[in-house]
Amino acid sequence: MLKLNNIEVAYLNVIRVLHGVSLNVPDGAIVALLGANGAGKSTTLKAISGLLRVEEGEVTDGSIEWNGERIDKKSAEYIGKLGIIQALEGRHVFEHLNAEENLMVGAFQRHDRHAVKRDLEMVYDYFPRLKHLRHNTAGYLSGGEQQMLVIGRAMMATPKLMMLDEPSLGLAPLLVDEIYNIIQRFNSEHKTSVLIVEQNVRIALSIAHYGYVMENGRVVLDGTADYLKNNEDVKEFYIGLSVMGTRKSYREVKHYKRRK
Ligand code: ATP
């Protein structure tokens, strides 16, 4: 179980970005972290994985616990060894390596060669397209294929908690559905906990068990996926469906709310 207790995060000692964020990811659960651009979702993931320090960010208050152990002052390397694996936003692939080499990067801390080989086949089973493309240079793969590669690489690290940052970003709807189905399958077959950051609230809540909505560095709402899907504010602000059934942008709705 991952537990964030009231964490505060600041960049460069002065830019305070998270203000008392608390959330839990129970073992085996899929939890969605939702909210608009700049709400603090990626910062929350980086605080957990220890990658915050690379950007001169710091957890200045509160605590992060993994199975009862404090990890908020640990290095990213240590946290990775615990099985907390973050797949980065924006399809970060090693462009000059081929697809298979990219997947193998995920296993760099492992020495169990046979198990690594077995897991590579497992990834190809989840993403058959990657098997066909395994000798192709990653930089030339399509956006969707690169996203698969990033998720497959996280799978290669034997995650106990897999954290995904916007897996739907810039992908066609059919591909988004395909990738989300695979995440759900992986979670149910391996009992790996999953924490997904998404702006696409509809797709995230289609597989999540529980969700948190963030705004301006705070959690403003949380509940089961069913509760959130039926919550009028979530429908209106984040899924873009007003009570009338017409689509509205977040900005339009805000404007409309202010004028009332
Ligand atoms: P997005 O979907 O755009 O990534 P987000 O909800 O993940 O949004 P964050 O990326 O966590 O939001 O950003 C939260 C706030 O922290 C923003 O105001 C952003 O400008 C700021 N921020 C993020 N990274 C840094 C950094 N390295 N240094 C200073 N400020 C930062």
PDB file of C-alpha atoms and ligand atoms in Angstrom:
ATOM      1  CA  MET A   1       0.000   0.000   0.000  1.00  0.00           C
ATOM      2  CA  LEU A   2       1.205   3.477  -0.926  1.00  0.00           C
ATOM      3  CA  LYS A   3       0.205   6.323   1.375  1.00  0.00           C
ATOM      4  CA  LEU A   4       0.739  10.033   0.866  1.00  0.00           C
ATOM      5  CA  ASN A   5       0.085  11.972   4.055  1.00  0.00           C
ATOM      6  CA  ASN A   6      -0.418  15.683   3.590  1.00  0.00           C
ATOM      7  CA  ILE A   7       2.592  16.254   1.373  1.00  0.00           C
ATOM      8  CA  GLU A   8       3.831  19.696   0.427  1.00  0.00           C
ATOM      9  CA  VAL A   9       6.171  20.094  -2.522  1.00  0.00           C
ATOM     10  CA  ALA A  10       8.247  23.063  -3.588  1.00  0.00           C
ATOM     11  CA  TYR A  11      10.560  23.585  -6.559  1.00  0.00           C
ATOM     12  CA  LEU A  12      13.796  25.525  -6.064  1.00  0.00           C
ATOM     13  CA  ASN A  13      12.839  26.009  -2.409  1.00  0.00           C
ATOM     14  CA  VAL A  14      10.331  28.729  -3.249  1.00  0.00           C
ATOM     15  CA  ILE A  15       7.731  27.658  -5.804  1.00  0.00           C
ATOM     16  CA  ARG A  16       5.163  25.820  -3.712  1.00  0.00           C
ATOM     17  CA  VAL A  17       3.217  23.461  -5.941  1.00  0.00           C
ATOM     18  CA  LEU A  18       1.513  20.843  -3.745  1.00  0.00           C
ATOM     19  CA  HIS A  19      -0.400  21.919  -0.662  1.00  0.00           C
ATOM     20  CA  GLY A  20      -1.213  19.004   1.633  1.00  0.00           C
ATOM     21  CA  VAL A  21      -1.912  16.181  -0.797  1.00  0.00           C
ATOM     22  CA  SER A  22      -3.087  12.896   0.761  1.00  0.00           C
ATOM     23  CA  LEU A  23      -3.913   9.775  -1.185  1.00  0.00           C
ATOM     24  CA  ASN A  24      -3.737   5.988  -0.982  1.00  0.00           C
ATOM     25  CA  VAL A  25      -3.074   3.284  -3.529  1.00  0.00           C
ATOM     26  CA  PRO A  26      -4.130  -0.044  -1.980  1.00  0.00           C
ATOM     27  CA  ASP A  27      -2.363  -3.215  -3.144  1.00  0.00           C
ATOM     28  CA  GLY A  28      -3.681  -4.398  -6.486  1.00  0.00           C
ATOM     29  CA  ALA A  29      -5.853  -1.326  -7.102  1.00  0.00           C
ATOM     30  CA  ILE A  30      -6.021   0.986 -10.095  1.00  0.00           C
ATOM     31  CA  VAL A  31      -6.177   4.576  -8.882  1.00  0.00           C
ATOM     32  CA  ALA A  32      -6.640   7.586 -11.163  1.00  0.00           C
ATOM     33  CA  LEU A  33      -5.216  11.023 -10.464  1.00  0.00           C
ATOM     34  CA  LEU A  34      -7.289  13.480 -12.460  1.00  0.00           C
ATOM     35  CA  GLY A  35      -7.319  17.195 -13.130  1.00  0.00           C
ATOM     36  CA  ALA A  36      -6.517  19.919 -15.618  1.00  0.00           C
ATOM     37  CA  ASN A  37      -3.124  21.065 -16.863  1.00  0.00           C
ATOM     38  CA  GLY A  38      -0.850  22.299 -14.124  1.00  0.00           C
ATOM     39  CA  ALA A  39      -2.945  20.896 -11.254  1.00  0.00           C
ATOM     40  CA  GLY A  40       0.101  19.101  -9.826  1.00  0.00           C
ATOM     41  CA  LYS A  41      -0.499  15.544 -11.004  1.00  0.00           C
ATOM     42  CA  SER A  42       2.936  14.951 -12.541  1.00  0.00           C
ATOM     43  CA  THR A  43       4.578  16.565  -9.547  1.00  0.00           C
ATOM     44  CA  THR A  44       2.754  14.097  -7.292  1.00  0.00           C
ATOM     45  CA  LEU A  45       4.094  11.149  -9.309  1.00  0.00           C
ATOM     46  CA  LYS A  46       7.617  12.556  -9.251  1.00  0.00           C
ATOM     47  CA  ALA A  47       7.400  13.043  -5.482  1.00  0.00           C
ATOM     48  CA  ILE A  48       6.572   9.340  -5.136  1.00  0.00           C
ATOM     49  CA  SER A  49       9.241   8.052  -7.541  1.00  0.00           C
ATOM     50  CA  GLY A  50      11.957  10.347  -6.190  1.00  0.00           C
ATOM     51  CA  LEU A  51      12.424  11.987  -9.608  1.00  0.00           C
ATOM     52  CA  LEU A  52      11.486  15.345  -8.103  1.00  0.00           C
ATOM     53  CA  ARG A  53      15.062  15.932  -7.021  1.00  0.00           C
ATOM     54  CA  VAL A  54      16.256  15.855 -10.634  1.00  0.00           C
ATOM     55  CA  GLU A  55      14.174  18.998 -11.151  1.00  0.00           C
ATOM     56  CA  GLU A  56      15.265  20.588  -7.880  1.00  0.00           C
ATOM     57  CA  GLY A  57      11.945  19.831  -6.257  1.00  0.00           C
ATOM     58  CA  GLU A  58      11.527  18.632  -2.689  1.00  0.00           C
ATOM     59  CA  VAL A  59       8.885  17.196  -0.393  1.00  0.00           C
ATOM     60  CA  THR A  60       8.999  19.894   2.291  1.00  0.00           C
ATOM     61  CA  ASP A  61       6.325  18.533   4.615  1.00  0.00           C
ATOM     62  CA  GLY A  62       4.194  15.435   5.157  1.00  0.00           C
ATOM     63  CA  SER A  63       5.306  11.890   4.380  1.00  0.00           C
ATOM     64  CA  ILE A  64       5.166   9.178   1.734  1.00  0.00           C
ATOM     65  CA  GLU A  65       4.981   5.578   2.939  1.00  0.00           C
ATOM     66  CA  TRP A  66       5.323   2.332   1.038  1.00  0.00           C
ATOM     67  CA  ASN A  67       4.166  -0.644   3.074  1.00  0.00           C
ATOM     68  CA  GLY A  68       4.850   1.357   6.226  1.00  0.00           C
ATOM     69  CA  GLU A  69       8.355   2.508   5.214  1.00  0.00           C
ATOM     70  CA  ARG A  70       9.037   6.232   4.760  1.00  0.00           C
ATOM     71  CA  ILE A  71      10.369   6.803   1.246  1.00  0.00           C
ATOM     72  CA  ASP A  72      10.085  10.561   0.784  1.00  0.00           C
ATOM     73  CA  LYS A  73      13.773  11.111   1.509  1.00  0.00           C
ATOM     74  CA  LYS A  74      15.012   8.102  -0.483  1.00  0.00           C
ATOM     75  CA  SER A  75      16.750   8.169  -3.861  1.00  0.00           C
ATOM     76  CA  ALA A  76      14.946   7.370  -7.104  1.00  0.00           C
ATOM     77  CA  GLU A  77      17.211   4.335  -7.470  1.00  0.00           C
ATOM     78  CA  TYR A  78      16.222   2.965  -4.063  1.00  0.00           C
ATOM     79  CA  ILE A  79      12.529   3.612  -4.748  1.00  0.00           C
ATOM     80  CA  GLY A  80      12.823   1.854  -8.111  1.00  0.00           C
ATOM     81  CA  LYS A  81      14.327  -1.183  -6.415  1.00  0.00           C
ATOM     82  CA  LEU A  82      11.277  -1.357  -4.160  1.00  0.00           C
ATOM     83  CA  GLY A  83       9.216  -1.890  -7.315  1.00  0.00           C
ATOM     84  CA  ILE A  84       7.751   1.598  -7.664  1.00  0.00           C
ATOM     85  CA  ILE A  85       8.184   2.278 -11.362  1.00  0.00           C
ATOM     86  CA  GLN A  86       7.216   5.454 -13.165  1.00  0.00           C
ATOM     87  CA  ALA A  87       6.653   5.530 -16.904  1.00  0.00           C
ATOM     88  CA  LEU A  88       7.327   9.065 -18.029  1.00  0.00           C
ATOM     89  CA  GLU A  89       4.946  11.406 -19.772  1.00  0.00           C
ATOM     90  CA  GLY A  90       5.375  12.242 -23.417  1.00  0.00           C
ATOM     91  CA  ARG A  91       6.571   8.837 -24.594  1.00  0.00           C
ATOM     92  CA  HIS A  92      10.186   9.102 -23.574  1.00  0.00           C
ATOM     93  CA  VAL A  93      11.940   6.481 -25.646  1.00  0.00           C
ATOM     94  CA  PHE A  94      15.615   6.128 -26.408  1.00  0.00           C
ATOM     95  CA  GLU A  95      15.284   7.167 -30.018  1.00  0.00           C
ATOM     96  CA  HIS A  96      18.461   5.602 -31.346  1.00  0.00           C
ATOM     97  CA  LEU A  97      17.904   2.214 -29.734  1.00  0.00           C
ATOM     98  CA  ASN A  98      15.583  -0.324 -31.292  1.00  0.00           C
ATOM     99  CA  ALA A  99      12.285  -1.308 -29.697  1.00  0.00           C
ATOM    100  CA  GLU A 100      13.642  -4.392 -27.949  1.00  0.00           C
ATOM    101  CA  GLU A 101      16.656  -2.535 -26.574  1.00  0.00           C
ATOM    102  CA  ASN A 102      14.254   0.058 -25.187  1.00  0.00           C
ATOM    103  CA  LEU A 103      12.302  -2.669 -23.407  1.00  0.00           C
ATOM    104  CA  MET A 104      15.515  -4.166 -22.020  1.00  0.00           C
ATOM    105  CA  VAL A 105      16.409  -0.806 -20.463  1.00  0.00           C
ATOM    106  CA  GLY A 106      13.469  -1.424 -18.110  1.00  0.00           C
ATOM    107  CA  ALA A 107      15.228  -4.549 -16.823  1.00  0.00           C
ATOM    108  CA  PHE A 108      18.627  -2.942 -16.249  1.00  0.00           C
ATOM    109  CA  GLN A 109      18.576  -3.528 -12.496  1.00  0.00           C
ATOM    110  CA  ARG A 110      17.704  -7.221 -12.890  1.00  0.00           C
ATOM    111  CA  HIS A 111      20.155 -10.095 -13.024  1.00  0.00           C
ATOM    112  CA  ASP A 112      17.715 -12.971 -13.472  1.00  0.00           C
ATOM    113  CA  ARG A 113      18.338 -13.481 -17.198  1.00  0.00           C
ATOM    114  CA  HIS A 114      15.802 -16.247 -17.703  1.00  0.00           C
ATOM    115  CA  ALA A 115      13.042 -14.329 -15.983  1.00  0.00           C
ATOM    116  CA  VAL A 116      13.934 -11.227 -18.014  1.00  0.00           C
ATOM    117  CA  LYS A 117      13.579 -13.234 -21.213  1.00  0.00           C
ATOM    118  CA  ARG A 118      10.241 -14.605 -20.032  1.00  0.00           C
ATOM    119  CA  ASP A 119       9.027 -11.091 -19.205  1.00  0.00           C
ATOM    120  CA  LEU A 120      10.081  -9.856 -22.630  1.00  0.00           C
ATOM    121  CA  GLU A 121       7.807 -12.522 -24.135  1.00  0.00           C
ATOM    122  CA  MET A 122       5.104 -11.425 -21.698  1.00  0.00           C
ATOM    123  CA  VAL A 123       5.384  -7.828 -22.954  1.00  0.00           C
ATOM    124  CA  TYR A 124       5.179  -9.081 -26.557  1.00  0.00           C
ATOM    125  CA  ASP A 125       2.086 -11.025 -25.585  1.00  0.00           C
ATOM    126  CA  TYR A 126       0.459  -7.811 -24.307  1.00  0.00           C
ATOM    127  CA  PHE A 127       1.738  -5.763 -27.259  1.00  0.00           C
ATOM    128  CA  PRO A 128       2.054  -8.082 -30.281  1.00  0.00           C
ATOM    129  CA  ARG A 129       2.821  -5.068 -32.447  1.00  0.00           C
ATOM    130  CA  LEU A 130       6.039  -4.467 -30.527  1.00  0.00           C
ATOM    131  CA  LYS A 131       7.233  -7.962 -31.348  1.00  0.00           C
ATOM    132  CA  HIS A 132       6.938  -7.236 -35.075  1.00  0.00           C
ATOM    133  CA  LEU A 133       8.746  -3.949 -34.581  1.00  0.00           C
ATOM    134  CA  ARG A 134      11.399  -5.189 -32.176  1.00  0.00           C
ATOM    135  CA  HIS A 135      14.345  -4.465 -34.490  1.00  0.00           C
ATOM    136  CA  ASN A 136      13.023  -1.070 -35.590  1.00  0.00           C
ATOM    137  CA  THR A 137      14.592   2.160 -34.357  1.00  0.00           C
ATOM    138  CA  ALA A 138      12.380   3.548 -31.609  1.00  0.00           C
ATOM    139  CA  GLY A 139      12.593   7.124 -32.874  1.00  0.00           C
ATOM    140  CA  TYR A 140      10.754   6.125 -36.048  1.00  0.00           C
ATOM    141  CA  LEU A 141       7.853   4.364 -34.344  1.00  0.00           C
ATOM    142  CA  SER A 142       4.414   6.008 -34.289  1.00  0.00           C
ATOM    143  CA  GLY A 143       3.196   7.851 -31.209  1.00  0.00           C
ATOM    144  CA  GLY A 144       1.011   4.934 -30.180  1.00  0.00           C
ATOM    145  CA  GLU A 145       3.838   2.439 -30.603  1.00  0.00           C
ATOM    146  CA  GLN A 146       6.150   4.635 -28.535  1.00  0.00           C
ATOM    147  CA  GLN A 147       3.506   4.797 -25.807  1.00  0.00           C
ATOM    148  CA  MET A 148       3.341   0.988 -25.855  1.00  0.00           C
ATOM    149  CA  LEU A 149       7.109   0.891 -25.560  1.00  0.00           C
ATOM    150  CA  VAL A 150       7.087   3.162 -22.520  1.00  0.00           C
ATOM    151  CA  ILE A 151       4.474   1.009 -20.777  1.00  0.00           C
ATOM    152  CA  GLY A 152       6.227  -2.209 -21.824  1.00  0.00           C
ATOM    153  CA  ARG A 153       9.488  -0.882 -20.412  1.00  0.00           C
ATOM    154  CA  ALA A 154       7.774  -0.262 -17.057  1.00  0.00           C
ATOM    155  CA  MET A 155       6.422  -3.839 -17.187  1.00  0.00           C
ATOM    156  CA  MET A 156       9.988  -5.134 -17.668  1.00  0.00           C
ATOM    157  CA  ALA A 157      10.992  -3.669 -14.308  1.00  0.00           C
ATOM    158  CA  THR A 158       8.703  -6.117 -12.382  1.00  0.00           C
ATOM    159  CA  PRO A 159       6.684  -3.277 -10.903  1.00  0.00           C
ATOM    160  CA  LYS A 160       4.732  -3.656  -7.688  1.00  0.00           C
ATOM    161  CA  LEU A 161       3.309  -0.203  -8.339  1.00  0.00           C
ATOM    162  CA  MET A 162       3.261   1.074 -11.907  1.00  0.00           C
ATOM    163  CA  MET A 163       2.767   4.819 -12.348  1.00  0.00           C
ATOM    164  CA  LEU A 164       1.686   6.064 -15.757  1.00  0.00           C
ATOM    165  CA  ASP A 165       1.624   9.702 -16.800  1.00  0.00           C
ATOM    166  CA  GLU A 166      -1.042  10.481 -19.405  1.00  0.00           C
ATOM    167  CA  PRO A 167      -0.941   7.264 -21.425  1.00  0.00           C
ATOM    168  CA  SER A 168      -3.720   8.619 -23.676  1.00  0.00           C
ATOM    169  CA  LEU A 169      -1.895  11.827 -24.630  1.00  0.00           C
ATOM    170  CA  GLY A 170      -2.167  12.576 -28.346  1.00  0.00           C
ATOM    171  CA  LEU A 171      -3.440   9.140 -29.339  1.00  0.00           C
ATOM    172  CA  ALA A 172      -6.432   8.216 -31.499  1.00  0.00           C
ATOM    173  CA  PRO A 173      -9.449   7.033 -29.459  1.00  0.00           C
ATOM    174  CA  LEU A 174      -9.235   3.418 -30.652  1.00  0.00           C
ATOM    175  CA  LEU A 175      -5.607   3.184 -29.640  1.00  0.00           C
ATOM    176  CA  VAL A 176      -6.384   4.750 -26.273  1.00  0.00           C
ATOM    177  CA  ASP A 177      -8.987   2.035 -25.651  1.00  0.00           C
ATOM    178  CA  GLU A 178      -6.509  -0.654 -26.693  1.00  0.00           C
ATOM    179  CA  ILE A 179      -3.803   0.637 -24.353  1.00  0.00           C
ATOM    180  CA  TYR A 180      -6.216   0.990 -21.444  1.00  0.00           C
ATOM    181  CA  ASN A 181      -7.466  -2.572 -21.975  1.00  0.00           C
ATOM    182  CA  ILE A 182      -3.894  -3.789 -21.735  1.00  0.00           C
ATOM    183  CA  ILE A 183      -3.249  -1.824 -18.532  1.00  0.00           C
ATOM    184  CA  GLN A 184      -6.379  -3.345 -17.030  1.00  0.00           C
ATOM    185  CA  ARG A 185      -5.362  -6.846 -18.124  1.00  0.00           C
ATOM    186  CA  PHE A 186      -1.878  -6.421 -16.675  1.00  0.00           C
ATOM    187  CA  ASN A 187      -3.341  -5.219 -13.371  1.00  0.00           C
ATOM    188  CA  SER A 188      -5.736  -8.130 -13.080  1.00  0.00           C
ATOM    189  CA  GLU A 189      -3.229 -10.791 -14.192  1.00  0.00           C
ATOM    190  CA  HIS A 190      -0.309  -9.592 -12.060  1.00  0.00           C
ATOM    191  CA  LYS A 191      -2.088  -7.833  -9.192  1.00  0.00           C
ATOM    192  CA  THR A 192       0.232  -4.885  -9.827  1.00  0.00           C
ATOM    193  CA  SER A 193      -1.063  -1.652  -8.336  1.00  0.00           C
ATOM    194  CA  VAL A 194      -1.462   1.124 -10.892  1.00  0.00           C
ATOM    195  CA  LEU A 195      -1.524   4.884 -10.383  1.00  0.00           C
ATOM    196  CA  ILE A 196      -2.551   6.707 -13.558  1.00  0.00           C
ATOM    197  CA  VAL A 197      -2.360  10.429 -14.154  1.00  0.00           C
ATOM    198  CA  GLU A 198      -4.885  11.462 -16.794  1.00  0.00           C
ATOM    199  CA  GLN A 199      -6.629  14.460 -18.253  1.00  0.00           C
ATOM    200  CA  ASN A 200      -8.916  12.070 -20.131  1.00  0.00           C
ATOM    201  CA  VAL A 201     -11.237  11.474 -17.199  1.00  0.00           C
ATOM    202  CA  ARG A 202     -13.670   9.248 -19.071  1.00  0.00           C
ATOM    203  CA  ILE A 203     -11.090   6.672 -20.082  1.00  0.00           C
ATOM    204  CA  ALA A 204      -9.274   6.704 -16.727  1.00  0.00           C
ATOM    205  CA  LEU A 205     -12.498   6.119 -14.793  1.00  0.00           C
ATOM    206  CA  SER A 206     -13.430   3.287 -17.167  1.00  0.00           C
ATOM    207  CA  ILE A 207     -10.741   1.087 -15.577  1.00  0.00           C
ATOM    208  CA  ALA A 208      -9.929   2.750 -12.223  1.00  0.00           C
ATOM    209  CA  HIS A 209     -11.347   1.543  -8.940  1.00  0.00           C
ATOM    210  CA  TYR A 210     -10.868   4.861  -7.209  1.00  0.00           C
ATOM    211  CA  GLY A 211      -9.984   8.399  -8.248  1.00  0.00           C
ATOM    212  CA  TYR A 212      -8.704  11.704  -6.923  1.00  0.00           C
ATOM    213  CA  VAL A 213      -9.345  15.061  -8.583  1.00  0.00           C
ATOM    214  CA  MET A 214      -6.652  17.712  -8.179  1.00  0.00           C
ATOM    215  CA  GLU A 215      -6.852  21.453  -8.660  1.00  0.00           C
ATOM    216  CA  ASN A 216      -4.125  23.994  -7.905  1.00  0.00           C
ATOM    217  CA  GLY A 217      -1.988  21.536  -5.973  1.00  0.00           C
ATOM    218  CA  ARG A 218      -4.797  20.182  -3.790  1.00  0.00           C
ATOM    219  CA  VAL A 219      -7.096  17.171  -3.871  1.00  0.00           C
ATOM    220  CA  VAL A 220     -10.555  18.676  -4.228  1.00  0.00           C
ATOM    221  CA  LEU A 221     -12.598  15.503  -4.632  1.00  0.00           C
ATOM    222  CA  ASP A 222     -12.110  11.766  -4.310  1.00  0.00           C
ATOM    223  CA  GLY A 223     -14.237   8.660  -4.454  1.00  0.00           C
ATOM    224  CA  THR A 224     -14.894   5.370  -6.201  1.00  0.00           C
ATOM    225  CA  ALA A 225     -14.878   5.476  -9.988  1.00  0.00           C
ATOM    226  CA  ASP A 226     -18.652   4.991 -10.035  1.00  0.00           C
ATOM    227  CA  TYR A 227     -19.154   7.870  -7.628  1.00  0.00           C
ATOM    228  CA  LEU A 228     -16.936  10.186  -9.679  1.00  0.00           C
ATOM    229  CA  LYS A 229     -18.506   9.186 -12.993  1.00  0.00           C
ATOM    230  CA  ASN A 230     -21.893  10.206 -11.653  1.00  0.00           C
ATOM    231  CA  ASN A 231     -20.746  13.335  -9.859  1.00  0.00           C
ATOM    232  CA  GLU A 232     -22.260  16.403 -11.559  1.00  0.00           C
ATOM    233  CA  ASP A 233     -19.124  18.561 -11.147  1.00  0.00           C
ATOM    234  CA  VAL A 234     -16.890  15.883 -12.619  1.00  0.00           C
ATOM    235  CA  LYS A 235     -19.283  15.396 -15.504  1.00  0.00           C
ATOM    236  CA  GLU A 236     -19.496  19.104 -16.123  1.00  0.00           C
ATOM    237  CA  PHE A 237     -15.912  20.225 -15.588  1.00  0.00           C
ATOM    238  CA  TYR A 238     -13.888  17.222 -16.616  1.00  0.00           C
ATOM    239  CA  ILE A 239     -15.920  15.005 -18.877  1.00  0.00           C
ATOM    240  CA  GLY A 240     -17.343  18.049 -20.652  1.00  0.00           C
ATOM    241  CA  LEU A 241     -20.969  16.995 -20.352  1.00  0.00           C
ATOM    242  CA  SER A 242     -23.353  19.498 -18.818  1.00  0.00           C
ATOM    243  CA  VAL A 243     -26.678  18.500 -17.282  1.00  0.00           C
ATOM    244  CA  MET A 244     -28.270  19.451 -20.598  1.00  0.00           C
ATOM    245  CA  GLY A 245     -26.146  16.865 -22.360  1.00  0.00           C
ATOM    246  CA  THR A 246     -24.228  19.350 -24.482  1.00  0.00           C
ATOM    247  CA  ARG A 247     -20.437  19.514 -24.466  1.00  0.00           C
ATOM    248  CA  LYS A 248     -18.754  22.431 -22.762  1.00  0.00           C
ATOM    249  CA  SER A 249     -15.140  23.259 -22.218  1.00  0.00           C
ATOM    250  CA  TYR A 250     -13.850  23.769 -18.711  1.00  0.00           C
ATOM    251  CA  ARG A 251     -13.321  27.457 -19.444  1.00  0.00           C
ATOM    252  CA  GLU A 252     -16.842  27.921 -20.773  1.00  0.00           C
ATOM    253  CA  VAL A 253     -18.342  26.241 -17.743  1.00  0.00           C
ATOM    254  CA  LYS A 254     -16.273  28.400 -15.377  1.00  0.00           C
ATOM    255  CA  HIS A 255     -17.384  31.499 -17.233  1.00  0.00           C
ATOM    256  CA  TYR A 256     -20.976  30.401 -17.098  1.00  0.00           C
ATOM    257  CA  LYS A 257     -20.705  29.619 -13.387  1.00  0.00           C
ATOM    258  CA  ARG A 258     -19.244  33.058 -12.674  1.00  0.00           C
ATOM    259  CA  ARG A 259     -21.975  34.870 -14.532  1.00  0.00           C
ATOM    260  CA  LYS A 260     -24.796  33.072 -12.703  1.00  0.00           C
TER     261      LYS A 260
HETATM  262  P1  ATP B   1       0.389  18.615 -16.790  1.00  0.00           P
HETATM  263  O1  ATP B   1      -0.695  17.701 -17.206  1.00  0.00           O
HETATM  264  O2  ATP B   1       0.429  19.877 -17.598  1.00  0.00           O
HETATM  265  O3  ATP B   1       1.740  17.958 -16.636  1.00  0.00           O
HETATM  266  P2  ATP B   1       0.122  18.491 -13.954  1.00  0.00           P
HETATM  267  O4  ATP B   1      -1.180  18.443 -13.241  1.00  0.00           O
HETATM  268  O5  ATP B   1       0.857  17.222 -14.076  1.00  0.00           O
HETATM  269  O6  ATP B   1      -0.073  19.133 -15.357  1.00  0.00           O
HETATM  270  P3  ATP B   1       2.523  19.574 -12.858  1.00  0.00           P
HETATM  271  O7  ATP B   1       3.329  19.272 -14.071  1.00  0.00           O
HETATM  272  O8  ATP B   1       2.718  18.757 -11.659  1.00  0.00           O
HETATM  273  O9  ATP B   1       0.985  19.577 -13.200  1.00  0.00           O
HETATM  274  O10 ATP B   1       2.758  21.106 -12.501  1.00  0.00           O
HETATM  275  C1  ATP B   1       2.184  21.738 -11.365  1.00  0.00           C
HETATM  276  C2  ATP B   1       2.761  23.133 -11.225  1.00  0.00           C
HETATM  277  O11 ATP B   1       4.158  23.044 -10.902  1.00  0.00           O
HETATM  278  C3  ATP B   1       2.664  23.998 -12.465  1.00  0.00           C
HETATM  279  O12 ATP B   1       2.313  25.295 -12.076  1.00  0.00           O
HETATM  280  C4  ATP B   1       4.071  23.984 -13.024  1.00  0.00           C
HETATM  281  O13 ATP B   1       4.364  25.184 -13.692  1.00  0.00           O
HETATM  282  C5  ATP B   1       4.934  23.814 -11.790  1.00  0.00           C
HETATM  283  N1  ATP B   1       6.182  23.083 -12.070  1.00  0.00           N
HETATM  284  C6  ATP B   1       6.276  21.863 -12.602  1.00  0.00           C
HETATM  285  N2  ATP B   1       7.561  21.479 -12.739  1.00  0.00           N
HETATM  286  C7  ATP B   1       8.312  22.512 -12.272  1.00  0.00           C
HETATM  287  C8  ATP B   1       9.724  22.747 -12.120  1.00  0.00           C
HETATM  288  N3  ATP B   1      10.617  21.828 -12.485  1.00  0.00           N
HETATM  289  N4  ATP B   1      10.122  23.927 -11.607  1.00  0.00           N
HETATM  290  C9  ATP B   1       9.210  24.857 -11.223  1.00  0.00           C
HETATM  291  N5  ATP B   1       7.879  24.692 -11.334  1.00  0.00           N
HETATM  292  C10 ATP B   1       7.424  23.548 -11.842  1.00  0.00           C
END
